[in-house]
Tab-separated table of C-alpha atoms and ligand atoms in Angstrom:
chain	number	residue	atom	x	y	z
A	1	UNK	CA	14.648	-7.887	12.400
A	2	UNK	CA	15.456	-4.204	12.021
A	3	UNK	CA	18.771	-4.734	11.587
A	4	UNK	CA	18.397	-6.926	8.338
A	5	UNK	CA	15.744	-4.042	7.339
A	6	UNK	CA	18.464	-1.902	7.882
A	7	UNK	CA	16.467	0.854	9.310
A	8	UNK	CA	15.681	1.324	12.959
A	9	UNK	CA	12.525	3.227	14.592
A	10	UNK	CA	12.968	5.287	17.272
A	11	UNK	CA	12.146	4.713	21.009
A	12	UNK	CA	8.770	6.570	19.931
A	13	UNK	CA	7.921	4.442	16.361
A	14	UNK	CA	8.979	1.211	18.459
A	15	UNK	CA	5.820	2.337	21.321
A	16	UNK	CA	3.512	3.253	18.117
A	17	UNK	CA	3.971	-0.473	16.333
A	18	UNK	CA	3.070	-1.925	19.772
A	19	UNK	CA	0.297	0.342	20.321
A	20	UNK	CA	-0.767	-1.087	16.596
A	21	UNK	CA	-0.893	-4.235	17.317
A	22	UNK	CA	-3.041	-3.497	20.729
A	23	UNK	CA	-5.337	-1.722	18.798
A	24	UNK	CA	-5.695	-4.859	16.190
A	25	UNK	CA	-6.111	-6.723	18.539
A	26	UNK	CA	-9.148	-5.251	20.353
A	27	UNK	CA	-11.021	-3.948	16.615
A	28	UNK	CA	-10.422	-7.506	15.775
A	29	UNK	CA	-12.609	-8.776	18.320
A	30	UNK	CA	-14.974	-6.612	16.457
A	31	UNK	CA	-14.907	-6.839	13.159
A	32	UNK	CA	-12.462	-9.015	11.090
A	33	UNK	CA	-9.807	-7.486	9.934
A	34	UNK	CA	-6.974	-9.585	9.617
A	35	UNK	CA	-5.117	-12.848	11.382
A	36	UNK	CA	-1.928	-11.443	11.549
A	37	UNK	CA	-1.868	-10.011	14.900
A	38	UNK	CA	0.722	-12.000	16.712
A	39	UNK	CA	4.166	-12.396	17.360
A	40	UNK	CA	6.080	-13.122	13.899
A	41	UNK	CA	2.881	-12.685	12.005
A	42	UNK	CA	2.636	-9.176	13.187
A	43	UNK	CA	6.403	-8.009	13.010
A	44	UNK	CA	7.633	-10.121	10.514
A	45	UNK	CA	4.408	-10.528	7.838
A	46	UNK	CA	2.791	-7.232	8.294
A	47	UNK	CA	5.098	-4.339	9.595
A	48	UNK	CA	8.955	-6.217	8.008
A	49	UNK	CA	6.767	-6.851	5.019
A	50	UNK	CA	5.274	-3.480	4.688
A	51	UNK	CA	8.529	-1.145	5.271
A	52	UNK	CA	11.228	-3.093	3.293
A	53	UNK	CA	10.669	-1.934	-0.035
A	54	UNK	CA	10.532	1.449	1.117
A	55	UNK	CA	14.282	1.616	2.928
A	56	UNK	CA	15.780	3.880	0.963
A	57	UNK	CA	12.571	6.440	1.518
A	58	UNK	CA	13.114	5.669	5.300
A	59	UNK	CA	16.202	7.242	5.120
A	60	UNK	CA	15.613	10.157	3.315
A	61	UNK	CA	12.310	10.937	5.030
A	62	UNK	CA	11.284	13.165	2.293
A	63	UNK	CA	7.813	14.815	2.813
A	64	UNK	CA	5.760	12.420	0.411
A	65	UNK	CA	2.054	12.209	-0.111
A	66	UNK	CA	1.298	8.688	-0.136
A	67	UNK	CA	-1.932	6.229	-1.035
A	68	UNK	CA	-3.243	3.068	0.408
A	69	UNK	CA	-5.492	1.400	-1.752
A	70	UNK	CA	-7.234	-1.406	-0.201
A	71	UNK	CA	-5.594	-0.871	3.361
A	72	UNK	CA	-7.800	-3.853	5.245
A	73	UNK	CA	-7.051	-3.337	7.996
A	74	UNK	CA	-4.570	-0.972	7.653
A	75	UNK	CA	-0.881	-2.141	5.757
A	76	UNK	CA	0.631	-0.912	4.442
A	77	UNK	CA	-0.341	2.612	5.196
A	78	UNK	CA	-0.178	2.647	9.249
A	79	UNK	CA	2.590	1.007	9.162
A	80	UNK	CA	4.141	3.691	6.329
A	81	UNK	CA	2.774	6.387	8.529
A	82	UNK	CA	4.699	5.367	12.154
A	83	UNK	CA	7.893	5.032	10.088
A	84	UNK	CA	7.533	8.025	8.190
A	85	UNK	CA	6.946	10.621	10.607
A	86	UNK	CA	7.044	13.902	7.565
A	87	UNK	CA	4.775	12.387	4.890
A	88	UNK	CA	1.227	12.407	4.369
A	89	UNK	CA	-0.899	8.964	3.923
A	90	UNK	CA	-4.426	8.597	2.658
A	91	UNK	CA	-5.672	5.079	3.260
A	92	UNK	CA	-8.592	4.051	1.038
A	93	UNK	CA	-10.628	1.237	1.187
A	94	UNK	CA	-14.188	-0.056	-0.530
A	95	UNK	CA	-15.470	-0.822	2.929
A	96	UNK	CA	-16.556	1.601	5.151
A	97	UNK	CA	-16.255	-0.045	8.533
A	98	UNK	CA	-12.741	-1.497	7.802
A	99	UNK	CA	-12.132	2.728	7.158
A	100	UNK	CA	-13.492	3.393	10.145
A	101	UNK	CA	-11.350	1.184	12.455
A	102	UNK	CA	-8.191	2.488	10.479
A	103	UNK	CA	-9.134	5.875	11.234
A	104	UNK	CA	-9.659	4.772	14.968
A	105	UNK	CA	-6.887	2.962	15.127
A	106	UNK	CA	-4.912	6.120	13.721
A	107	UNK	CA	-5.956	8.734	15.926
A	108	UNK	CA	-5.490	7.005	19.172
A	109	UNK	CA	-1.227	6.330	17.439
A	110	UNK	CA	-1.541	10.091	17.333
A	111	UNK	CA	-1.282	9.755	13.258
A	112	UNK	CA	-5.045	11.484	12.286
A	113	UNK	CA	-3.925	14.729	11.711
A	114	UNK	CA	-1.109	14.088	8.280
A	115	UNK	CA	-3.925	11.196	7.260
A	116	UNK	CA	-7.097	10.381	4.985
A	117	UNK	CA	-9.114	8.204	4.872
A	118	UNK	CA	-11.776	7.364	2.347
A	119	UNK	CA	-14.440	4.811	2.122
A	120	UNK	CA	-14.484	4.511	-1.628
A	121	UNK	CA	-14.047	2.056	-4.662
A	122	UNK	CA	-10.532	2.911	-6.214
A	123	UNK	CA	-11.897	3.222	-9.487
A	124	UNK	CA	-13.804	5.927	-8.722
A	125	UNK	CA	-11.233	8.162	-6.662
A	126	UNK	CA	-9.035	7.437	-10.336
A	127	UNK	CA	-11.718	9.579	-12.302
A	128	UNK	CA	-12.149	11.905	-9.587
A	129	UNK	CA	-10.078	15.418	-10.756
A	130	UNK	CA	-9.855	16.320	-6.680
A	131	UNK	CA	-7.622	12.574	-7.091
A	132	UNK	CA	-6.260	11.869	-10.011
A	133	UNK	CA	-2.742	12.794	-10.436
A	134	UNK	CA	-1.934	13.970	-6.825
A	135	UNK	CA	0.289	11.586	-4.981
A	136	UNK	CA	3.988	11.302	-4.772
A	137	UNK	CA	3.472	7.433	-4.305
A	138	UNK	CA	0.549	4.850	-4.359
A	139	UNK	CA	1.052	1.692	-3.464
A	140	UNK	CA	-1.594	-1.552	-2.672
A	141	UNK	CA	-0.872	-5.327	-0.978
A	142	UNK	CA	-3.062	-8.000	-1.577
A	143	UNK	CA	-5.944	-6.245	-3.175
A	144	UNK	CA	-6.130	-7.752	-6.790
A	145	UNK	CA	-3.917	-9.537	-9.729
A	146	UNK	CA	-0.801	-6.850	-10.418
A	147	UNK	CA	-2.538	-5.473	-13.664
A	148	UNK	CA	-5.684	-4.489	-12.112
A	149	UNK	CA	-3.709	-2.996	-9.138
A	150	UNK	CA	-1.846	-1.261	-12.045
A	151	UNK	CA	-4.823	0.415	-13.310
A	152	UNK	CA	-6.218	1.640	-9.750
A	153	UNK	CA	-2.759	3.004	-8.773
A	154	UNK	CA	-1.329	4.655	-12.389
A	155	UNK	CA	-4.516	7.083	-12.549
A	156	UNK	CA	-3.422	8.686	-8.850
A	157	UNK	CA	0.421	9.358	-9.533
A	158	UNK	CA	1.318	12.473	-10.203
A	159	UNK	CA	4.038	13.010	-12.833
A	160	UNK	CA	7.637	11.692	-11.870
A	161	UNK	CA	5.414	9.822	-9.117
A	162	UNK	CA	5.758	6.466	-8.050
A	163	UNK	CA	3.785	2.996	-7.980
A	164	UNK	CA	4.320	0.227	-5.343
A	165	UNK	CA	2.549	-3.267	-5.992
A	166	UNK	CA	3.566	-6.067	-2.923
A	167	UNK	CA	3.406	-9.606	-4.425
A	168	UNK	CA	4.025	-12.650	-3.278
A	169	UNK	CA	5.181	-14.947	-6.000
A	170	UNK	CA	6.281	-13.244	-9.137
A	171	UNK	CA	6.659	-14.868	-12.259
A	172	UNK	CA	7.965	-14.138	-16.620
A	173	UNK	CA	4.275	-14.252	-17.540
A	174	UNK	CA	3.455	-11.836	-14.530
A	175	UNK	CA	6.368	-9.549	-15.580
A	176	UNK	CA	4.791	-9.726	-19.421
A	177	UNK	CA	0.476	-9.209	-18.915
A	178	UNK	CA	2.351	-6.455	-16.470
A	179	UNK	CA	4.858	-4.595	-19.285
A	180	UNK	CA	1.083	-5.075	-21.614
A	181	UNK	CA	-1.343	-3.668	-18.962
A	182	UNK	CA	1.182	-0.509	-17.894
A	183	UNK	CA	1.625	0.380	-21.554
A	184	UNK	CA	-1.818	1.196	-22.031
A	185	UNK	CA	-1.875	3.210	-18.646
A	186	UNK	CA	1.476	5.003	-20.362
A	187	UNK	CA	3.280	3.690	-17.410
A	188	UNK	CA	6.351	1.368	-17.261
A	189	UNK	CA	7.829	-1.329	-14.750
A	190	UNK	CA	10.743	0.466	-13.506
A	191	UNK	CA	12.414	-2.400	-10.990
A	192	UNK	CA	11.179	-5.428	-9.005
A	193	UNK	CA	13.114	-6.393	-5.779
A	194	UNK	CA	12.970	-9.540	-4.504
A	195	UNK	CA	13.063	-10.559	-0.705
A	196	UNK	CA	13.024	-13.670	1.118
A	197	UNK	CA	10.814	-12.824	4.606
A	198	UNK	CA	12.537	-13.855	7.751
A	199	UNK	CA	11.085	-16.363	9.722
A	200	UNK	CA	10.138	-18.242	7.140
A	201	UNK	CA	7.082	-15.985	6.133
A	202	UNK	CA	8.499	-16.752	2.067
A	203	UNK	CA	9.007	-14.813	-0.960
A	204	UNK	CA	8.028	-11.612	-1.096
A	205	UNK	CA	8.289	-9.460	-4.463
A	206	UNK	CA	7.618	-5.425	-4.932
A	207	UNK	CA	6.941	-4.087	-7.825
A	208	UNK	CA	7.615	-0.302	-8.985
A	209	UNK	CA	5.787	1.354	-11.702
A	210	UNK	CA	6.845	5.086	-13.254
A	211	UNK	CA	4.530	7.426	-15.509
A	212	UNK	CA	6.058	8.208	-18.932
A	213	UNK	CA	3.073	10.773	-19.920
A	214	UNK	CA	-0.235	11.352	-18.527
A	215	UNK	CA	-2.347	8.294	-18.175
A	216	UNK	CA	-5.439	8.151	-20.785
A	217	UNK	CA	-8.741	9.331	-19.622
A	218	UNK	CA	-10.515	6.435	-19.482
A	219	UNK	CA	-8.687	4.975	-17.027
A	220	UNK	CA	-9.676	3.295	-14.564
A	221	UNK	CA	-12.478	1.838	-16.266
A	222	UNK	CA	-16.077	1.842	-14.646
A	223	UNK	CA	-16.229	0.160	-10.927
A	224	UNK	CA	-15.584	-3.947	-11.746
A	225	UNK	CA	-14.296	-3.647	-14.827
A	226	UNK	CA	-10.350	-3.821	-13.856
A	227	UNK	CA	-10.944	-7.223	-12.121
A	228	UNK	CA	-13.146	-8.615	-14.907
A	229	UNK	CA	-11.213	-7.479	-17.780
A	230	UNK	CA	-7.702	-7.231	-16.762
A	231	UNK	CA	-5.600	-4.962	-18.992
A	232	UNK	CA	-3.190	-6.870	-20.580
A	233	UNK	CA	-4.929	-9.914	-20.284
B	301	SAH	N1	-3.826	-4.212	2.121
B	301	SAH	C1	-4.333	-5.023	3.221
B	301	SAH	C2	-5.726	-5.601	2.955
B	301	SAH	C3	-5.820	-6.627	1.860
B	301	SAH	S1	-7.452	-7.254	1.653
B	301	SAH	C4	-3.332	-6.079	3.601
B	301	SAH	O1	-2.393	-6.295	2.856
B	301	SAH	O2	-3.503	-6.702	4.648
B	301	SAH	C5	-7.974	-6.291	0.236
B	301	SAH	C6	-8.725	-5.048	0.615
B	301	SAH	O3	-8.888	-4.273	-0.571
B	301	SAH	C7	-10.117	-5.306	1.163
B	301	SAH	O4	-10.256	-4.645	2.408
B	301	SAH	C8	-11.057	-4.740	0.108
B	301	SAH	O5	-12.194	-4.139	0.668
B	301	SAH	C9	-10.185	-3.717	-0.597
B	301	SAH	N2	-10.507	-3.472	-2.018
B	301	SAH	C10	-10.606	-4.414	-2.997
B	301	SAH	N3	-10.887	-3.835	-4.186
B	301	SAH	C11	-10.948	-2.482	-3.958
B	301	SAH	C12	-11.207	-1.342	-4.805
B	301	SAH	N4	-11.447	-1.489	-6.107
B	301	SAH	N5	-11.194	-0.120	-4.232
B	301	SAH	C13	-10.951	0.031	-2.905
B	301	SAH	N6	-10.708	-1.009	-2.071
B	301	SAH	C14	-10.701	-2.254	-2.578
């Protein structure tokens, strides 16, 4: 598996995935956080499909400040933060309990102290001047159709930042409500990789969105109003 990622953790990052999926294991017990705990569905489906657009940052290691939006319980981000030992990661999610696990989880991987986390609707932190325009990336799986992901994530990049949308399927009329919604934001599609997950987990697509100027004020719209009226749309 790490070998077709073409990036390998150290002895340390190796211990820290395992102690992740302990610690998934036990919250889920708890509280419902996700059924991908196990074997391939752990390696392969959450940390493989979390780390491989990002394998060119691996490499570099550059000291990034990086946002989660909608972590569940906790992937990308936790997985981002093991394998990227210099940047920062603020994890964000609407629910407060699924936070508080994540933050848990994250200080007993010895992560807390270069994290965030924040128990708050994205389209709020987007209007909030203490948020909007500060991170080097933001990035969200699996937390809403790619235009409204566009408008939670846009707002948050700082200029020359970047944008990182996991899909599954990806189709033409994805690729064209996308080009629609990102023009508003003043934000284009800059590439979308393709990758077929071992183990036959499927298609996976990601998605990278660039600033060209500052993003309008009013977005994101108020709370709901990205998933009901999709930019774009
Ligand atoms: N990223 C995780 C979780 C996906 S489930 C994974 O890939 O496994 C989607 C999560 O996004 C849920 O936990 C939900 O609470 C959160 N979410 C949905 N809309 C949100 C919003 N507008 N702001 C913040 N979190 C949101």
């Amino acid at each position: 598996m790490w070998k077709l990622l073409g990036w390998q953790p150290s002895e340390l990052q190796l211990g820290q995935f395992q102690q992740l999926q302990d610690e998934l294991r036990s919250w889920n017990a708890r509280l419902n956080l996700t059924r991908l705990v196990e074997g391939d569905d752990f390696w392969i489906a959450q940390v493989f499909d979390s780390l491989w657009p990002l394998v060119s940052l691996l490499k570099a290691a550059p000291p990034v400040h990086m946002i989660d939006v909608g972590t569940g319980g906790g992937f990308p981000g936790l997985a981002l933060a093991i394998a990227l030992p210099q940047a920062r990661l603020t994890l964000v999610d609407s629910v407060q309990r699924k936070i508080e696990a994540v933050r848990a989880m994250a200080t007993t991987l010895g992560l807390a102290q270069r994290m965030e986390f924040c128990g708050e609707r994205a389209e709020k932190l987007g209007q909030d001047p203490a948020w909007r325009q500060r991170f080097d990336w933001a990035m969200a799986r699996a937390v809403a159709p790619a235009p409204v992901v566009a408008e939670y994530l846009v707002p948050l990049l700082r200029p020359g930042g970047r944008a990182l949308l996991y899909r599954g399927q990806w189709s033409p009329p994805d690729r064209e409500q996308l080009n629609r919604a990102t023009r508003s934001l003043n934000a284009r599609v800059e590439a979308v990789e393709a990758l077929d997950l071992p183990a036959g987990r499927g298609l996976r697509h990601a998605v990278s969105l660039v600033p060209v100027a500052g993003c309008p004020h009013q977005y994101p719209r108020a709370v709901g109003i990205p998933a009901k009226q999709p930019l774009g749309g």
